[in-house]
Coordinates of C-alpha atoms in Angstrom, one line a residue:
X1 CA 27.1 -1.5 -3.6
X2 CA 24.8 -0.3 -1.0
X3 CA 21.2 0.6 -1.2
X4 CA 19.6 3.7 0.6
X5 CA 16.1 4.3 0.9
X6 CA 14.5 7.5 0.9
X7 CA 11.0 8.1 2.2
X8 CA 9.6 11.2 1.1
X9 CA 6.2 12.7 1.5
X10 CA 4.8 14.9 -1.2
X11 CA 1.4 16.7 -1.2
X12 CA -0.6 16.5 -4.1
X13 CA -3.5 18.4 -5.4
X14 CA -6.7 16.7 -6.2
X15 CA -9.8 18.0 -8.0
X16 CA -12.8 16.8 -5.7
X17 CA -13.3 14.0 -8.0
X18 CA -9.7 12.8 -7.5
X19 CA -10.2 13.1 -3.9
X20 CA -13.6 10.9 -3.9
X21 CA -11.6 8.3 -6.4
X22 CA -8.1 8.4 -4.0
X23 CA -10.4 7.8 -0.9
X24 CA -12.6 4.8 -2.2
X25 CA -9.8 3.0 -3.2
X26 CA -8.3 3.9 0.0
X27 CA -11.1 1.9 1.8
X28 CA -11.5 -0.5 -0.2
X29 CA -7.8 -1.5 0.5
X30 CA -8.9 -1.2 4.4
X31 CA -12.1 -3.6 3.8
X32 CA -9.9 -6.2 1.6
X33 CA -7.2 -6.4 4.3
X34 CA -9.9 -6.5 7.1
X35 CA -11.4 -9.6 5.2
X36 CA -8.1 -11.3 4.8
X37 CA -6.9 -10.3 8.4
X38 CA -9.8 -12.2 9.7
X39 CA -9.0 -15.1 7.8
X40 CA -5.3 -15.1 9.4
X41 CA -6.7 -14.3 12.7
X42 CA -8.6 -18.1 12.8
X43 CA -6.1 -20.1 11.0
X44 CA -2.3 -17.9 11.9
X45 CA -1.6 -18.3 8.2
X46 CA 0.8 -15.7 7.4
X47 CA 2.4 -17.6 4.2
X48 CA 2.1 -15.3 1.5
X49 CA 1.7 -18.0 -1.4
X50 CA -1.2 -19.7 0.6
X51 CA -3.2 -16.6 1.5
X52 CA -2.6 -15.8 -2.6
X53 CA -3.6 -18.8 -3.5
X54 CA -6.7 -18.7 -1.1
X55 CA -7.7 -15.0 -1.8
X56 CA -6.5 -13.5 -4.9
X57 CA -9.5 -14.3 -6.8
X58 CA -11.8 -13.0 -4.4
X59 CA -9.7 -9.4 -3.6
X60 CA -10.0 -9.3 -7.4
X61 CA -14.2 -10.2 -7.9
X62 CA -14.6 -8.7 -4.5
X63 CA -13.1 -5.6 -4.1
X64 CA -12.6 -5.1 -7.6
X65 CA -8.8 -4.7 -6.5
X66 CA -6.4 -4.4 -9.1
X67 CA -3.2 -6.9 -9.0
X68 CA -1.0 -5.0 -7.7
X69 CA -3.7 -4.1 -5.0
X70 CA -4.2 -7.4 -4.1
X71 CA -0.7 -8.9 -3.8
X72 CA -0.4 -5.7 -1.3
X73 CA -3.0 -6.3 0.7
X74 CA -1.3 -9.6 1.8
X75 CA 1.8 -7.9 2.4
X76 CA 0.1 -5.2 4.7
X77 CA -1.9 -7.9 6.6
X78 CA 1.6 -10.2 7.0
X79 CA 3.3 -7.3 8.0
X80 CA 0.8 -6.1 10.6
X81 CA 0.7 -9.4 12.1
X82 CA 4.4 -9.7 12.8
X83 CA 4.2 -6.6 14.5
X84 CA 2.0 -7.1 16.9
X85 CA 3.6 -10.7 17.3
X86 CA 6.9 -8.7 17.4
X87 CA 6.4 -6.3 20.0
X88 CA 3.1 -7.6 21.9
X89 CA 4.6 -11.1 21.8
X90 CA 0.8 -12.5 21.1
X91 CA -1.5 -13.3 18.6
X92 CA -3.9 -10.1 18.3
X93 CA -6.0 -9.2 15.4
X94 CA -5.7 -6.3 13.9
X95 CA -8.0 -3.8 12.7
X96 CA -7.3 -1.8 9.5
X97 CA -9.9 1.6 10.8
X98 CA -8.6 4.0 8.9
X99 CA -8.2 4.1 5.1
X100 CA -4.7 3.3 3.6
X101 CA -3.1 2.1 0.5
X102 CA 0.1 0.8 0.3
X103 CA 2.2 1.6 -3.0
X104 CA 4.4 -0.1 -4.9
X105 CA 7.0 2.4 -7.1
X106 CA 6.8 2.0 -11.1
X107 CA 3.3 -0.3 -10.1
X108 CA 0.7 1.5 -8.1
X109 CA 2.2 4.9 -8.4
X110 CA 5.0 6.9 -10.5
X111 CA 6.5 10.5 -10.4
X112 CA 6.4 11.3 -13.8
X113 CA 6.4 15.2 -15.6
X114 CA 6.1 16.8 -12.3
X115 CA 3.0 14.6 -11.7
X116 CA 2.0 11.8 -9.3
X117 CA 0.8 8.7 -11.2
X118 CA -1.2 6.8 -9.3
X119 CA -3.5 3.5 -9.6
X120 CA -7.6 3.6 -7.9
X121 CA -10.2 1.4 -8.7
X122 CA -11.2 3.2 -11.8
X123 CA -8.0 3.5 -13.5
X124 CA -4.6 5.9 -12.9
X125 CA -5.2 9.7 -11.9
X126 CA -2.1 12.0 -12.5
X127 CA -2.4 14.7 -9.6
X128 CA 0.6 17.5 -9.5
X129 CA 2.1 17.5 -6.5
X130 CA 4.6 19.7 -4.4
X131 CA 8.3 18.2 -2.9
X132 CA 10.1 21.6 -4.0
X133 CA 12.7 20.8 -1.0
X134 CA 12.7 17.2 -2.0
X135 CA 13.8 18.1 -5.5
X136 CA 17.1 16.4 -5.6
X137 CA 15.5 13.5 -4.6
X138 CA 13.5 13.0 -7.4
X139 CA 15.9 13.9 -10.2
X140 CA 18.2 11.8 -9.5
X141 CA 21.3 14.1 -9.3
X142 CA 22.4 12.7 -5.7
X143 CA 24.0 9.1 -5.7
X144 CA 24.1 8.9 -1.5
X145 CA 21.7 11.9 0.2
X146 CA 22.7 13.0 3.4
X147 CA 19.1 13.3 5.2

């Protein structure tokens, strides 16, 4: 059987508080792969079981990352890196500026009662968010969509 993947983008609504929590743990995630990046830049380590073995602890005491988080923050930096290596055919390091968070479905984040689930340093925030035209996405009633 094959596998599709959709990629949707939802907007969500966030109280000012929600914003300042979504954005912290947004730059956070920056700082941690910045850290790790530069670790990779000296050594061209991009095994995921050694930087795990040589980092988790710290992402967690750190950056107060959460597991999840921190297993993510290897995969961001790994997947940067063979980029760059991919397409610039050299070893460049790269710089996480701007803040990000990558998210792992039923982990990090969850659509669940018309509400976006979603991990930050200080715990889940459900936000409601709006997909209206994404709709059949989300419920499941199309097997194959035609996008």
């Amino acid at each position: 059987m094959e596998q599709i993947t959709v990629t949707a983008k939802i907007q969500i609504a966030t109280t000012p508080n929600d914003k300042i929590l979504l954005n912290e743990t947004m730059s956070v995630y920056s700082d941690a792969c910045n850290y790790v990046s530069e670790y990779v830049f000296r050594t061209h380590n991009l095994k995921q079981f050694s930087l795990n073995k040589t980092f988790y602890s710290t992402l967690r005491a750190k950056f107060d990352l959460k597991s999840q988080m921190a297993q993510s923050v290897f995969k961001t930096v790994i997947a940067k890196y063979k980029t760059i290596l991919e397409n610039q055919k050299e070893w460049r390091k790269p710089s996480f500026k701007k803040p990000q968070y990558d998210l792992v479905w039923n982990r990090d984040y969850s659509l669940i009662q018309n509400c976006f689930s979603v991990n930050t340093l200080n715990g889940r925030v459900k936000l409601p968010y709006f997909a209206e035209w994404m709709s059949k996405y989300f419920d499941h009633t199309i097997a194959h969509p035609s996008l």
